[in-house]
């Protein structure tokens, strides 16, 4: 099993802040990594796939980077609509998700 | 416009079998993709359950494999999940989804159903 570890678990930030979330894989997963945003009561929404490709319709303030075992999701300037929980997912071998990072208002 | 809609009982008794169906509209399952089930226990993270192809070939989470059957019904454009011997730990929102790529067994998921809550309780 490939384990995905996100940090931090919770992040307090203000509108306009630059925010970075990290996801580490227990073994190398090449670029088989996706990021999702989830709001309460809703299904997750795909933001990034193949570690750095922005999904169609997703604002350009979201970006992803990394390969191998360490990956990051960056929000360049946090907007009110971005307060949510974010998950990483590896799909290099089976599919496993990180435990989530809740971005809350500071 | 692709849409996925989960359906099934919202309450299942312990030791019984949980059965859900995902109805697909706006796309023919026979055309491809590995159709997926994912679940999320209340207040917790996401867990990939398994995938099924139009041919019926299925791929399961190893931790659930012994209790799990995922099947496809191309004539009704739907796919289904059966999880046997359920316990309270199987209480979750169950989502069906479609991956972004038409040929990958494991992939990112760009299309999701709204989810259906299933509670395991006597």
GROMACS .gro file of C-alpha atoms in nm:
model
  228
    1UNK     CA    1   0.000   0.000   0.000
    2UNK     CA    2   0.121   0.350  -0.081
    3UNK     CA    3   0.049   0.585   0.208
    4UNK     CA    4  -0.010   0.955   0.142
    5UNK     CA    5   0.067   1.203   0.421
    6UNK     CA    6  -0.053   1.561   0.396
    7UNK     CA    7   0.071   1.853   0.599
    8UNK     CA    8  -0.049   2.051   0.771
    9UNK     CA    9  -0.379   1.895   0.879
   10UNK     CA   10  -0.525   2.240   0.938
   11UNK     CA   11  -0.410   2.572   0.803
   12UNK     CA   12  -0.535   2.914   0.916
   13UNK     CA   13  -0.495   3.186   0.657
   14UNK     CA   14  -0.634   3.519   0.541
   15UNK     CA   15  -0.771   3.632   0.208
   16UNK     CA   16  -0.478   3.723  -0.016
   17UNK     CA   17  -0.230   3.489   0.154
   18UNK     CA   18  -0.010   3.250  -0.040
   19UNK     CA   19  -0.088   2.899   0.082
   20UNK     CA   20   0.113   2.580   0.035
   21UNK     CA   21   0.001   2.227   0.119
   22UNK     CA   22   0.244   1.934   0.105
   23UNK     CA   23   0.174   1.570   0.024
   24UNK     CA   24   0.435   1.297   0.073
   25UNK     CA   25   0.411   0.946  -0.067
   26UNK     CA   26   0.554   0.644   0.114
   27UNK     CA   27   0.718   0.536  -0.214
   28UNK     CA   28   0.786   0.690  -0.551
   29UNK     CA   29   0.474   0.756  -0.758
   30UNK     CA   30   0.626   0.938  -1.056
   31UNK     CA   31   0.371   1.211  -1.141
   32UNK     CA   32   0.057   1.012  -1.062
   33UNK     CA   33  -0.076   1.270  -0.821
   34UNK     CA   34  -0.399   1.470  -0.813
   35UNK     CA   35  -0.537   1.744  -0.587
   36UNK     CA   36  -0.902   1.798  -0.497
   37UNK     CA   37  -1.102   2.066  -0.317
   38UNK     CA   38  -1.402   1.958  -0.112
   39UNK     CA   39  -1.666   2.173   0.054
   40UNK     CA   40  -1.909   2.043   0.319
   41UNK     CA   41  -2.182   1.820   0.179
   42UNK     CA   42  -2.032   1.822  -0.171
   43UNK     CA   43  -1.832   1.581  -0.382
   44UNK     CA   44  -1.463   1.658  -0.428
   45UNK     CA   45  -1.368   1.880  -0.721
   46UNK     CA   46  -1.056   1.800  -0.924
   47UNK     CA   47  -0.804   2.085  -0.928
   48UNK     CA   48  -0.476   1.937  -1.052
   49UNK     CA   49  -0.377   1.605  -1.213
   50UNK     CA   50  -0.045   1.454  -1.321
   51UNK     CA   51   0.103   1.657  -1.037
   52UNK     CA   52   0.097   1.989  -1.222
   53UNK     CA   53  -0.173   2.001  -1.490
   54UNK     CA   54  -0.451   2.244  -1.410
   55UNK     CA   55  -0.796   2.096  -1.467
   56UNK     CA   56  -1.013   2.287  -1.713
   57UNK     CA   57  -1.210   2.565  -1.546
   58UNK     CA   58  -0.995   2.580  -1.232
   59UNK     CA   59  -0.858   2.929  -1.153
   60UNK     CA   60  -0.492   2.988  -1.233
   61UNK     CA   61  -0.415   3.083  -0.870
   62UNK     CA   62  -0.401   2.706  -0.808
   63UNK     CA   63  -0.080   2.529  -0.906
   64UNK     CA   64   0.082   2.194  -0.837
   65UNK     CA   65   0.441   2.076  -0.841
   66UNK     CA   66   0.662   1.785  -0.746
   67UNK     CA   67   0.746   1.433  -0.854
   68UNK     CA   68   0.865   1.113  -0.694
   69UNK     CA   69   0.755   1.130  -0.332
   70UNK     CA   70   0.700   1.498  -0.251
   71UNK     CA   71   0.431   1.721  -0.397
   72UNK     CA   72   0.285   2.062  -0.325
   73UNK     CA   73  -0.038   2.246  -0.397
   74UNK     CA   74  -0.005   2.624  -0.393
   75UNK     CA   75  -0.278   2.884  -0.390
   76UNK     CA   76  -0.109   3.207  -0.491
   77UNK     CA   77  -0.365   3.446  -0.341
   78UNK     CA   78  -0.632   3.290  -0.123
   79UNK     CA   79  -0.987   3.389  -0.211
   80UNK     CA   80  -1.303   3.360   0.004
   81UNK     CA   81  -1.424   3.068  -0.207
   82UNK     CA   82  -1.104   2.872  -0.133
   83UNK     CA   83  -1.179   2.798   0.232
   84UNK     CA   84  -1.234   2.424   0.211
   85UNK     CA   85  -1.063   2.090   0.265
   86UNK     CA   86  -0.799   1.975   0.017
   87UNK     CA   87  -0.699   1.616  -0.058
   88UNK     CA   88  -0.415   1.466  -0.253
   89UNK     CA   89  -0.454   1.133  -0.433
   90UNK     CA   90  -0.193   0.901  -0.578
   91UNK     CA   91  -0.292   0.682  -0.871
   92UNK     CA   92   0.041   0.528  -0.963
   93UNK     CA   93  -0.046   0.201  -0.788
   94UNK     CA   94  -0.408   0.142  -0.696
   95UNK     CA   95  -0.539   0.469  -0.559
   96UNK     CA   96  -0.501   0.622  -0.216
   97UNK     CA   97  -0.584   0.962  -0.073
   98UNK     CA   98  -0.419   1.181   0.185
   99UNK     CA   99  -0.603   1.254   0.508
  100UNK     CA  100  -0.692   1.608   0.405
  101UNK     CA  101  -0.592   1.964   0.487
  102UNK     CA  102  -0.859   2.202   0.611
  103UNK     CA  103  -0.797   2.564   0.510
  104UNK     CA  104  -0.981   2.787   0.754
  105UNK     CA  105  -1.020   3.158   0.804
  106UNK     CA  106  -0.759   3.314   1.030
  107UNK     CA  107  -2.335   1.644  -2.024
  108UNK     CA  108  -2.226   1.344  -1.818
  109UNK     CA  109  -2.414   1.288  -1.495
  110UNK     CA  110  -2.377   1.016  -1.234
  111UNK     CA  111  -2.646   0.937  -0.976
  112UNK     CA  112  -2.607   0.696  -0.687
  113UNK     CA  113  -2.906   0.511  -0.544
  114UNK     CA  114  -2.972   0.249  -0.281
  115UNK     CA  115  -3.083   0.197   0.078
  116UNK     CA  116  -2.968   0.457   0.327
  117UNK     CA  117  -2.973   0.210   0.616
  118UNK     CA  118  -2.824  -0.139   0.624
  119UNK     CA  119  -2.813  -0.378   0.918
  120UNK     CA  120  -2.481  -0.513   1.045
  121UNK     CA  121  -2.371  -0.839   0.876
  122UNK     CA  122  -2.597  -0.773   0.576
  123UNK     CA  123  -2.499  -0.670   0.223
  124UNK     CA  124  -2.480  -0.308   0.112
  125UNK     CA  125  -2.599  -0.264  -0.248
  126UNK     CA  126  -2.571   0.058  -0.450
  127UNK     CA  127  -2.622   0.148  -0.814
  128UNK     CA  128  -2.477   0.435  -1.014
  129UNK     CA  129  -2.689   0.544  -1.310
  130UNK     CA  130  -2.489   0.714  -1.585
  131UNK     CA  131  -2.648   0.962  -1.824
  132UNK     CA  132  -2.496   1.165  -2.104
  133UNK     CA  133  -2.239   0.899  -2.190
  134UNK     CA  134  -2.255   0.531  -2.282
  135UNK     CA  135  -2.067   0.303  -2.042
  136UNK     CA  136  -2.007   0.075  -2.342
  137UNK     CA  137  -1.783   0.344  -2.493
  138UNK     CA  138  -1.512   0.301  -2.232
  139UNK     CA  139  -1.363   0.423  -1.900
  140UNK     CA  140  -1.309   0.241  -1.573
  141UNK     CA  141  -1.607   0.339  -1.358
  142UNK     CA  142  -1.527   0.391  -0.992
  143UNK     CA  143  -1.669   0.374  -0.641
  144UNK     CA  144  -1.520   0.589  -0.363
  145UNK     CA  145  -1.640   0.634  -0.006
  146UNK     CA  146  -1.595   0.883   0.277
  147UNK     CA  147  -1.682   0.804   0.640
  148UNK     CA  148  -1.835   1.097   0.830
  149UNK     CA  149  -1.570   1.356   0.910
  150UNK     CA  150  -1.294   1.149   0.752
  151UNK     CA  151  -1.101   1.119   0.429
  152UNK     CA  152  -1.165   0.947   0.098
  153UNK     CA  153  -1.114   0.579   0.018
  154UNK     CA  154  -1.102   0.427  -0.330
  155UNK     CA  155  -1.322   0.116  -0.326
  156UNK     CA  156  -1.277  -0.021  -0.676
  157UNK     CA  157  -1.324   0.014  -1.051
  158UNK     CA  158  -1.508  -0.173  -1.326
  159UNK     CA  159  -1.471  -0.169  -1.705
  160UNK     CA  160  -1.740  -0.216  -1.968
  161UNK     CA  161  -1.623  -0.576  -2.012
  162UNK     CA  162  -1.695  -0.650  -1.646
  163UNK     CA  163  -1.329  -0.662  -1.544
  164UNK     CA  164  -1.305  -0.523  -1.192
  165UNK     CA  165  -1.023  -0.397  -0.971
  166UNK     CA  166  -1.068  -0.382  -0.597
  167UNK     CA  167  -0.911  -0.216  -0.296
  168UNK     CA  168  -0.715  -0.503  -0.134
  169UNK     CA  169  -0.857  -0.414   0.207
  170UNK     CA  170  -1.214  -0.472   0.082
  171UNK     CA  171  -1.161  -0.740  -0.183
  172UNK     CA  172  -1.295  -1.033   0.018
  173UNK     CA  173  -1.633  -0.861   0.069
  174UNK     CA  174  -1.668  -0.667  -0.253
  175UNK     CA  175  -1.831  -0.712  -0.593
  176UNK     CA  176  -1.849  -0.437  -0.853
  177UNK     CA  177  -2.040  -0.509  -1.171
  178UNK     CA  178  -2.153  -0.327  -1.485
  179UNK     CA  179  -2.489  -0.334  -1.667
  180UNK     CA  180  -2.432  -0.183  -2.009
  181UNK     CA  181  -2.791  -0.239  -2.122
  182UNK     CA  182  -2.915  -0.005  -1.848
  183UNK     CA  183  -2.602   0.215  -1.854
  184UNK     CA  184  -2.525   0.165  -1.487
  185UNK     CA  185  -2.278  -0.003  -1.256
  186UNK     CA  186  -2.321  -0.145  -0.909
  187UNK     CA  187  -2.149  -0.211  -0.580
  188UNK     CA  188  -2.216  -0.494  -0.336
  189UNK     CA  189  -2.031  -0.501  -0.004
  190UNK     CA  190  -2.108  -0.797   0.219
  191UNK     CA  191  -2.086  -0.852   0.596
  192UNK     CA  192  -2.101  -0.481   0.670
  193UNK     CA  193  -2.017  -0.326   1.005
  194UNK     CA  194  -2.042   0.025   1.148
  195UNK     CA  195  -1.702   0.094   0.991
  196UNK     CA  196  -1.870   0.080   0.649
  197UNK     CA  197  -2.091   0.378   0.735
  198UNK     CA  198  -1.999   0.645   0.481
  199UNK     CA  199  -2.101   0.864   0.192
  200UNK     CA  200  -2.057   0.652  -0.118
  201UNK     CA  201  -1.966   0.825  -0.444
  202UNK     CA  202  -1.951   0.695  -0.797
  203UNK     CA  203  -1.709   0.867  -1.031
  204UNK     CA  204  -1.540   0.860  -1.370
  205UNK     CA  205  -1.166   0.905  -1.425
  206UNK     CA  206  -1.022   1.172  -1.646
  207UNK     CA  207  -0.862   0.927  -1.888
  208UNK     CA  208  -1.061   0.673  -2.093
  209UNK     CA  209  -0.812   0.388  -2.066
  210UNK     CA  210  -0.645   0.412  -1.727
  211UNK     CA  211  -0.742   0.174  -1.447
  212UNK     CA  212  -0.604   0.417  -1.188
  213UNK     CA  213  -0.642   0.786  -1.259
  214UNK     CA  214  -0.766   1.119  -1.127
  215UNK     CA  215  -1.142   1.161  -1.114
  216UNK     CA  216  -1.302   1.458  -1.285
  217UNK     CA  217  -1.668   1.355  -1.277
  218UNK     CA  218  -1.847   1.262  -0.954
  219UNK     CA  219  -2.198   1.178  -0.843
  220UNK     CA  220  -2.347   1.377  -0.558
  221UNK     CA  221  -2.294   1.089  -0.315
  222UNK     CA  222  -2.532   0.884  -0.106
  223UNK     CA  223  -2.509   0.834   0.271
  224UNK     CA  224  -2.525   0.476   0.392
  225UNK     CA  225  -2.553   0.404   0.763
  226UNK     CA  226  -2.487   0.059   0.905
  227UNK     CA  227  -2.696   0.016   1.217
  228UNK     CA  228  -2.945  -0.224   1.368
   0.00000   0.00000   0.00000
